Amino acid sequence: MIKGFLFDLDGVIVETAIFHYQAWRKMANDLGFDISEEFNETLKGVSRMDSLNLILEHGNVVLTEEEKLELAAKKNEHYLTLVSKMTADDILPGVREFFAQIKQTDIKIALGSVSKNAKMILEGVGLINDFDAIIDGTKISKGKPDPEVFLKGAAELGLSPEECLVFEDAVAGVEAGKNARMKVVGIGHAEVLTKADIVLPGFENIDLTELLSKIQ
Ligand code: BG6
Ligand code: MG
């Protein structure tokens, strides 16, 4: 029986992927190459340093560790200026209503994000108090598709992996959920999120009871 929901943040609760893309793209352009939206898809759910390494590889740029840390810090500064303007209006459609349905049950809610900025963003959009547990990039050592973030989320809720349901928009995130032996609801397109148990376009008009009966 499902007793806990583990939500990814970027692309599931708020649409920050566009800001990550803008900030990485600016960095790549400054280094003399471009990254496409399609390539950006492969960065979703991937940690900051892993994303940087993938981008540098893509542009055939070799840097020292020190230079990489400097670039990552600069990208994050740019990203923060973009997300600092976010408000409750930036919560994705249907999320609030879905949370309201969850609150009427005994199901617990945890965040499972590899972002080190997750708490700041949740505070900004006013959702920080809706979570029973928050696992973010500051609490994990391995990014998705490693299951660490979701296993820690389940543990903090006091649940077994089989009792948890993951909501994910990224290929790497769906894999992380499956690697944690959890059921996964993909948020996005079924052609992309092929490993998810079911795929929904978003949270609008989702009936919790119906969803649970489909997944269990
Ligand atoms: C994930 C995003 O949620 O967090 C990735 O999908 C991002 O694109 C990663 O790189 C790390 O985020 P941050 O905020 O710690 O740089
Ligand atoms: Mg995501």
PDB file of C-alpha atoms and ligand atoms in Angstrom:
ATOM      1  CA  MET A   1       0.000   0.000   0.000  1.00  0.00           C
ATOM      2  CA  ILE A   2       1.248   3.481  -0.888  1.00  0.00           C
ATOM      3  CA  LYS A   3       1.775   5.602   2.249  1.00  0.00           C
ATOM      4  CA  GLY A   4       4.147   8.293   0.973  1.00  0.00           C
ATOM      5  CA  PHE A   5       4.586  10.459  -2.075  1.00  0.00           C
ATOM      6  CA  LEU A   6       8.067  11.606  -3.089  1.00  0.00           C
ATOM      7  CA  PHE A   7       8.065  14.658  -5.310  1.00  0.00           C
ATOM      8  CA  ASP A   8      10.864  15.922  -7.485  1.00  0.00           C
ATOM      9  CA  LEU A   9      10.981  19.737  -7.519  1.00  0.00           C
ATOM     10  CA  ASP A  10      12.235  21.135 -10.827  1.00  0.00           C
ATOM     11  CA  GLY A  11       9.696  20.401 -13.561  1.00  0.00           C
ATOM     12  CA  VAL A  12       7.215  18.711 -11.197  1.00  0.00           C
ATOM     13  CA  ILE A  13       6.260  21.341  -8.618  1.00  0.00           C
ATOM     14  CA  VAL A  14       7.732  24.421 -10.292  1.00  0.00           C
ATOM     15  CA  GLU A  15       9.023  25.023 -13.804  1.00  0.00           C
ATOM     16  CA  THR A  16      12.631  25.947 -13.159  1.00  0.00           C
ATOM     17  CA  ALA A  17      14.116  23.849 -15.986  1.00  0.00           C
ATOM     18  CA  ILE A  18      13.934  26.861 -18.289  1.00  0.00           C
ATOM     19  CA  PHE A  19      16.053  28.898 -15.828  1.00  0.00           C
ATOM     20  CA  HIS A  20      18.659  26.120 -15.496  1.00  0.00           C
ATOM     21  CA  TYR A  21      18.772  25.977 -19.299  1.00  0.00           C
ATOM     22  CA  GLN A  22      19.144  29.745 -19.673  1.00  0.00           C
ATOM     23  CA  ALA A  23      21.969  29.879 -17.133  1.00  0.00           C
ATOM     24  CA  TRP A  24      23.858  26.872 -18.578  1.00  0.00           C
ATOM     25  CA  ARG A  25      23.356  28.168 -22.106  1.00  0.00           C
ATOM     26  CA  LYS A  26      24.862  31.544 -21.213  1.00  0.00           C
ATOM     27  CA  MET A  27      27.884  29.751 -19.741  1.00  0.00           C
ATOM     28  CA  ALA A  28      28.267  27.554 -22.837  1.00  0.00           C
ATOM     29  CA  ASN A  29      27.910  30.560 -25.148  1.00  0.00           C
ATOM     30  CA  ASP A  30      30.617  32.380 -23.175  1.00  0.00           C
ATOM     31  CA  LEU A  31      32.849  29.339 -23.753  1.00  0.00           C
ATOM     32  CA  GLY A  32      32.117  29.478 -27.498  1.00  0.00           C
ATOM     33  CA  PHE A  33      29.475  26.789 -28.108  1.00  0.00           C
ATOM     34  CA  ASP A  34      25.724  26.311 -27.783  1.00  0.00           C
ATOM     35  CA  ILE A  35      23.460  23.734 -26.139  1.00  0.00           C
ATOM     36  CA  SER A  36      20.105  22.780 -27.637  1.00  0.00           C
ATOM     37  CA  GLU A  37      16.831  22.224 -25.811  1.00  0.00           C
ATOM     38  CA  GLU A  38      17.116  18.571 -26.736  1.00  0.00           C
ATOM     39  CA  PHE A  39      20.530  18.325 -25.076  1.00  0.00           C
ATOM     40  CA  ASN A  40      19.094  20.168 -22.060  1.00  0.00           C
ATOM     41  CA  GLU A  41      16.639  17.298 -21.639  1.00  0.00           C
ATOM     42  CA  THR A  42      19.590  15.046 -20.695  1.00  0.00           C
ATOM     43  CA  LEU A  43      20.539  17.468 -17.890  1.00  0.00           C
ATOM     44  CA  LYS A  44      17.196  17.273 -16.103  1.00  0.00           C
ATOM     45  CA  GLY A  45      17.542  15.676 -12.674  1.00  0.00           C
ATOM     46  CA  VAL A  46      21.329  15.637 -13.002  1.00  0.00           C
ATOM     47  CA  SER A  47      23.372  17.332 -10.268  1.00  0.00           C
ATOM     48  CA  ARG A  48      25.111  20.679 -10.806  1.00  0.00           C
ATOM     49  CA  MET A  49      28.645  19.311 -11.214  1.00  0.00           C
ATOM     50  CA  ASP A  50      27.525  16.313 -13.295  1.00  0.00           C
ATOM     51  CA  SER A  51      25.591  18.722 -15.556  1.00  0.00           C
ATOM     52  CA  LEU A  52      28.661  20.919 -15.923  1.00  0.00           C
ATOM     53  CA  ASN A  53      30.817  17.923 -16.877  1.00  0.00           C
ATOM     54  CA  LEU A  54      28.272  16.792 -19.485  1.00  0.00           C
ATOM     55  CA  ILE A  55      28.108  20.289 -20.978  1.00  0.00           C
ATOM     56  CA  LEU A  56      31.902  20.680 -21.143  1.00  0.00           C
ATOM     57  CA  GLU A  57      32.198  17.259 -22.765  1.00  0.00           C
ATOM     58  CA  HIS A  58      29.510  18.288 -25.266  1.00  0.00           C
ATOM     59  CA  GLY A  59      31.500  21.429 -26.165  1.00  0.00           C
ATOM     60  CA  ASN A  60      34.868  19.586 -26.123  1.00  0.00           C
ATOM     61  CA  VAL A  61      36.153  21.918 -23.421  1.00  0.00           C
ATOM     62  CA  VAL A  62      38.696  20.643 -20.902  1.00  0.00           C
ATOM     63  CA  LEU A  63      39.116  22.597 -17.651  1.00  0.00           C
ATOM     64  CA  THR A  64      40.807  22.172 -14.286  1.00  0.00           C
ATOM     65  CA  GLU A  65      38.738  21.296 -11.212  1.00  0.00           C
ATOM     66  CA  GLU A  66      39.252  24.824  -9.924  1.00  0.00           C
ATOM     67  CA  GLU A  67      37.985  26.373 -13.151  1.00  0.00           C
ATOM     68  CA  LYS A  68      34.981  24.046 -13.075  1.00  0.00           C
ATOM     69  CA  LEU A  69      34.072  25.066  -9.530  1.00  0.00           C
ATOM     70  CA  GLU A  70      34.324  28.698 -10.546  1.00  0.00           C
ATOM     71  CA  LEU A  71      32.030  28.187 -13.555  1.00  0.00           C
ATOM     72  CA  ALA A  72      29.499  26.215 -11.496  1.00  0.00           C
ATOM     73  CA  ALA A  73      29.396  29.003  -8.899  1.00  0.00           C
ATOM     74  CA  LYS A  74      28.908  31.619 -11.602  1.00  0.00           C
ATOM     75  CA  LYS A  75      26.121  29.599 -13.242  1.00  0.00           C
ATOM     76  CA  ASN A  76      24.417  29.229  -9.874  1.00  0.00           C
ATOM     77  CA  GLU A  77      24.627  32.963  -9.222  1.00  0.00           C
ATOM     78  CA  HIS A  78      22.925  33.622 -12.562  1.00  0.00           C
ATOM     79  CA  TYR A  79      20.337  30.886 -11.856  1.00  0.00           C
ATOM     80  CA  LEU A  80      19.559  32.425  -8.448  1.00  0.00           C
ATOM     81  CA  THR A  81      18.879  35.833  -9.962  1.00  0.00           C
ATOM     82  CA  LEU A  82      16.369  34.118 -12.287  1.00  0.00           C
ATOM     83  CA  VAL A  83      14.582  32.032  -9.617  1.00  0.00           C
ATOM     84  CA  SER A  84      14.602  34.716  -6.929  1.00  0.00           C
ATOM     85  CA  LYS A  85      11.686  36.367  -8.721  1.00  0.00           C
ATOM     86  CA  MET A  86       9.507  33.259  -8.406  1.00  0.00           C
ATOM     87  CA  THR A  87       6.259  33.453  -6.431  1.00  0.00           C
ATOM     88  CA  ALA A  88       3.255  31.236  -5.697  1.00  0.00           C
ATOM     89  CA  ASP A  89       2.140  32.000  -9.266  1.00  0.00           C
ATOM     90  CA  ASP A  90       5.010  29.840 -10.505  1.00  0.00           C
ATOM     91  CA  ILE A  91       3.681  26.652  -8.912  1.00  0.00           C
ATOM     92  CA  LEU A  92       2.733  24.346 -11.784  1.00  0.00           C
ATOM     93  CA  PRO A  93      -1.005  24.010 -12.560  1.00  0.00           C
ATOM     94  CA  GLY A  94      -2.903  21.541 -10.389  1.00  0.00           C
ATOM     95  CA  VAL A  95      -0.122  21.029  -7.807  1.00  0.00           C
ATOM     96  CA  ARG A  96      -1.900  22.918  -5.014  1.00  0.00           C
ATOM     97  CA  GLU A  97      -5.182  21.117  -5.661  1.00  0.00           C
ATOM     98  CA  PHE A  98      -3.373  17.763  -5.703  1.00  0.00           C
ATOM     99  CA  PHE A  99      -1.636  18.598  -2.397  1.00  0.00           C
ATOM    100  CA  ALA A 100      -5.032  19.545  -0.927  1.00  0.00           C
ATOM    101  CA  GLN A 101      -6.354  16.094  -1.873  1.00  0.00           C
ATOM    102  CA  ILE A 102      -3.298  14.407  -0.294  1.00  0.00           C
ATOM    103  CA  LYS A 103      -3.805  16.365   2.954  1.00  0.00           C
ATOM    104  CA  GLN A 104      -7.208  14.733   3.320  1.00  0.00           C
ATOM    105  CA  THR A 105      -5.543  11.308   3.511  1.00  0.00           C
ATOM    106  CA  ASP A 106      -2.807   9.803   5.722  1.00  0.00           C
ATOM    107  CA  ILE A 107      -0.324   9.894   2.844  1.00  0.00           C
ATOM    108  CA  LYS A 108       2.915  11.697   3.720  1.00  0.00           C
ATOM    109  CA  ILE A 109       4.749  14.055   1.380  1.00  0.00           C
ATOM    110  CA  ALA A 110       8.506  14.311   0.873  1.00  0.00           C
ATOM    111  CA  LEU A 111      10.701  16.237  -1.497  1.00  0.00           C
ATOM    112  CA  GLY A 112      13.333  14.277  -3.422  1.00  0.00           C
ATOM    113  CA  SER A 113      15.423  16.772  -5.357  1.00  0.00           C
ATOM    114  CA  VAL A 114      19.144  16.915  -6.128  1.00  0.00           C
ATOM    115  CA  SER A 115      18.995  20.710  -6.188  1.00  0.00           C
ATOM    116  CA  LYS A 116      20.939  22.556  -3.520  1.00  0.00           C
ATOM    117  CA  ASN A 117      18.547  25.475  -4.028  1.00  0.00           C
ATOM    118  CA  ALA A 118      15.399  23.441  -3.304  1.00  0.00           C
ATOM    119  CA  LYS A 119      14.557  24.910   0.122  1.00  0.00           C
ATOM    120  CA  MET A 120      15.043  28.463  -1.078  1.00  0.00           C
ATOM    121  CA  ILE A 121      12.690  27.835  -4.006  1.00  0.00           C
ATOM    122  CA  LEU A 122      10.045  26.131  -1.823  1.00  0.00           C
ATOM    123  CA  GLU A 123      10.180  29.074   0.566  1.00  0.00           C
ATOM    124  CA  GLY A 124       9.882  31.526  -2.324  1.00  0.00           C
ATOM    125  CA  VAL A 125       6.733  29.912  -3.680  1.00  0.00           C
ATOM    126  CA  GLY A 126       5.291  29.307  -0.190  1.00  0.00           C
ATOM    127  CA  LEU A 127       5.247  25.498  -0.148  1.00  0.00           C
ATOM    128  CA  ILE A 128       7.977  24.739   2.376  1.00  0.00           C
ATOM    129  CA  ASN A 129       5.527  23.823   5.162  1.00  0.00           C
ATOM    130  CA  ASP A 130       3.642  21.320   3.013  1.00  0.00           C
ATOM    131  CA  PHE A 131       6.408  18.709   3.263  1.00  0.00           C
ATOM    132  CA  ASP A 132       6.863  16.081   5.996  1.00  0.00           C
ATOM    133  CA  ALA A 133      10.469  15.575   4.856  1.00  0.00           C
ATOM    134  CA  ILE A 134      12.824  17.417   2.535  1.00  0.00           C
ATOM    135  CA  ILE A 135      15.739  15.660   0.868  1.00  0.00           C
ATOM    136  CA  ASP A 136      17.721  18.032  -1.327  1.00  0.00           C
ATOM    137  CA  GLY A 137      21.170  18.321  -2.870  1.00  0.00           C
ATOM    138  CA  THR A 138      22.718  19.235   0.475  1.00  0.00           C
ATOM    139  CA  LYS A 139      21.737  15.862   1.972  1.00  0.00           C
ATOM    140  CA  ILE A 140      22.943  13.469  -0.723  1.00  0.00           C
ATOM    141  CA  SER A 141      26.242  12.480  -2.270  1.00  0.00           C
ATOM    142  CA  LYS A 142      24.972  10.832  -5.460  1.00  0.00           C
ATOM    143  CA  GLY A 143      22.656  12.442  -8.029  1.00  0.00           C
ATOM    144  CA  LYS A 144      19.868  10.740  -9.954  1.00  0.00           C
ATOM    145  CA  PRO A 145      19.716   8.072 -11.468  1.00  0.00           C
ATOM    146  CA  ASP A 146      21.236   6.865  -8.200  1.00  0.00           C
ATOM    147  CA  PRO A 147      18.328   6.002  -5.856  1.00  0.00           C
ATOM    148  CA  GLU A 148      19.926   7.706  -2.806  1.00  0.00           C
ATOM    149  CA  VAL A 149      17.646  10.771  -2.793  1.00  0.00           C
ATOM    150  CA  PHE A 150      14.449   8.684  -2.832  1.00  0.00           C
ATOM    151  CA  LEU A 151      15.706   6.039  -0.403  1.00  0.00           C
ATOM    152  CA  LYS A 152      16.569   8.809   2.048  1.00  0.00           C
ATOM    153  CA  GLY A 153      13.132  10.356   1.498  1.00  0.00           C
ATOM    154  CA  ALA A 154      11.423   7.045   2.291  1.00  0.00           C
ATOM    155  CA  ALA A 155      13.612   6.554   5.366  1.00  0.00           C
ATOM    156  CA  GLU A 156      12.849  10.034   6.653  1.00  0.00           C
ATOM    157  CA  LEU A 157       9.125   9.345   6.274  1.00  0.00           C
ATOM    158  CA  GLY A 158       9.635   6.040   8.113  1.00  0.00           C
ATOM    159  CA  LEU A 159       8.416   4.045   5.098  1.00  0.00           C
ATOM    160  CA  SER A 160       9.754   1.179   2.995  1.00  0.00           C
ATOM    161  CA  PRO A 161      10.484   1.849  -0.717  1.00  0.00           C
ATOM    162  CA  GLU A 162       7.472  -0.293  -1.689  1.00  0.00           C
ATOM    163  CA  GLU A 163       5.231   2.097   0.270  1.00  0.00           C
ATOM    164  CA  CYS A 164       6.388   5.130  -1.742  1.00  0.00           C
ATOM    165  CA  LEU A 165       5.295   6.621  -5.023  1.00  0.00           C
ATOM    166  CA  VAL A 166       7.652   8.931  -6.938  1.00  0.00           C
ATOM    167  CA  PHE A 167       6.605  11.851  -9.147  1.00  0.00           C
ATOM    168  CA  GLU A 168       9.295  12.716 -11.706  1.00  0.00           C
ATOM    169  CA  ASP A 169       9.699  14.661 -14.950  1.00  0.00           C
ATOM    170  CA  ALA A 170      13.275  13.614 -15.780  1.00  0.00           C
ATOM    171  CA  VAL A 171      14.548  10.444 -17.417  1.00  0.00           C
ATOM    172  CA  ALA A 172      17.318  10.226 -14.782  1.00  0.00           C
ATOM    173  CA  GLY A 173      14.730  10.805 -12.032  1.00  0.00           C
ATOM    174  CA  VAL A 174      12.381   8.067 -13.229  1.00  0.00           C
ATOM    175  CA  GLU A 175      15.377   5.728 -13.287  1.00  0.00           C
ATOM    176  CA  ALA A 176      16.311   6.798  -9.741  1.00  0.00           C
ATOM    177  CA  GLY A 177      12.796   5.899  -8.577  1.00  0.00           C
ATOM    178  CA  LYS A 178      12.904   2.526 -10.321  1.00  0.00           C
ATOM    179  CA  ASN A 179      16.413   1.902  -8.916  1.00  0.00           C
ATOM    180  CA  ALA A 180      14.896   2.548  -5.473  1.00  0.00           C
ATOM    181  CA  ARG A 181      12.289  -0.168  -6.267  1.00  0.00           C
ATOM    182  CA  MET A 182       9.468   2.375  -6.130  1.00  0.00           C
ATOM    183  CA  LYS A 183       6.476   2.936  -8.370  1.00  0.00           C
ATOM    184  CA  VAL A 184       6.968   6.032 -10.516  1.00  0.00           C
ATOM    185  CA  VAL A 185       4.499   8.475 -12.028  1.00  0.00           C
ATOM    186  CA  GLY A 186       6.161  10.270 -14.910  1.00  0.00           C
ATOM    187  CA  ILE A 187       5.157  13.889 -15.386  1.00  0.00           C
ATOM    188  CA  GLY A 188       5.538  14.734 -19.063  1.00  0.00           C
ATOM    189  CA  HIS A 189       5.541  12.603 -22.194  1.00  0.00           C
ATOM    190  CA  ALA A 190       5.256   8.795 -22.337  1.00  0.00           C
ATOM    191  CA  GLU A 191       7.670   8.639 -25.346  1.00  0.00           C
ATOM    192  CA  VAL A 192      10.376  10.242 -23.166  1.00  0.00           C
ATOM    193  CA  LEU A 193       9.615   8.715 -19.748  1.00  0.00           C
ATOM    194  CA  THR A 194       9.485   5.136 -21.006  1.00  0.00           C
ATOM    195  CA  LYS A 195      10.421   3.531 -17.666  1.00  0.00           C
ATOM    196  CA  ALA A 196       7.661   5.202 -15.612  1.00  0.00           C
ATOM    197  CA  ASP A 197       4.742   3.023 -14.438  1.00  0.00           C
ATOM    198  CA  ILE A 198       2.311   5.610 -15.727  1.00  0.00           C
ATOM    199  CA  VAL A 199       2.777   9.022 -17.296  1.00  0.00           C
ATOM    200  CA  LEU A 200       0.585  12.075 -16.732  1.00  0.00           C
ATOM    201  CA  PRO A 201       0.903  15.380 -18.584  1.00  0.00           C
ATOM    202  CA  GLY A 202       0.688  17.258 -15.251  1.00  0.00           C
ATOM    203  CA  PHE A 203      -1.405  17.504 -12.088  1.00  0.00           C
ATOM    204  CA  GLU A 204      -4.422  19.280 -13.511  1.00  0.00           C
ATOM    205  CA  ASN A 205      -7.672  17.408 -12.872  1.00  0.00           C
ATOM    206  CA  ILE A 206      -5.938  14.436 -11.256  1.00  0.00           C
ATOM    207  CA  ASP A 207      -8.135  12.404  -8.949  1.00  0.00           C
ATOM    208  CA  LEU A 208      -6.026  10.936  -6.137  1.00  0.00           C
ATOM    209  CA  THR A 209      -8.236   7.882  -5.514  1.00  0.00           C
ATOM    210  CA  GLU A 210      -8.286   7.052  -9.212  1.00  0.00           C
ATOM    211  CA  LEU A 211      -4.498   7.454  -9.489  1.00  0.00           C
ATOM    212  CA  LEU A 212      -3.902   5.162  -6.507  1.00  0.00           C
ATOM    213  CA  SER A 213      -6.206   2.477  -7.867  1.00  0.00           C
ATOM    214  CA  LYS A 214      -4.351   2.584 -11.203  1.00  0.00           C
ATOM    215  CA  ILE A 215      -0.912   2.310  -9.620  1.00  0.00           C
ATOM    216  CA  GLN A 216      -1.546  -0.241  -6.844  1.00  0.00           C
TER     217      GLN A 216
HETATM  218  C1  BG6 B   1      17.684  19.232 -10.595  1.00  0.00           C
HETATM  219  C2  BG6 B   1      17.543  19.843 -11.963  1.00  0.00           C
HETATM  220  O1  BG6 B   1      16.461  19.258  -9.937  1.00  0.00           O
HETATM  221  O2  BG6 B   1      18.651  19.930  -9.823  1.00  0.00           O
HETATM  222  C3  BG6 B   1      18.913  19.917 -12.644  1.00  0.00           C
HETATM  223  O3  BG6 B   1      16.656  19.073 -12.745  1.00  0.00           O
HETATM  224  C4  BG6 B   1      19.892  20.653 -11.751  1.00  0.00           C
HETATM  225  O4  BG6 B   1      18.774  20.565 -13.879  1.00  0.00           O
HETATM  226  C5  BG6 B   1      19.960  19.975 -10.392  1.00  0.00           C
HETATM  227  O5  BG6 B   1      21.195  20.684 -12.330  1.00  0.00           O
HETATM  228  C6  BG6 B   1      20.907  20.670  -9.417  1.00  0.00           C
HETATM  229  O6  BG6 B   1      20.381  21.926  -9.088  1.00  0.00           O
HETATM  230  P1  BG6 B   1      21.138  23.060  -8.293  1.00  0.00           P
HETATM  231  O7  BG6 B   1      20.023  24.022  -7.976  1.00  0.00           O
HETATM  232  O8  BG6 B   1      21.723  22.438  -7.071  1.00  0.00           O
HETATM  233  O9  BG6 B   1      22.174  23.618  -9.191  1.00  0.00           O
HETATM  234 MG    MG B   2      12.859  17.459 -12.398  1.00  0.00          MG
END
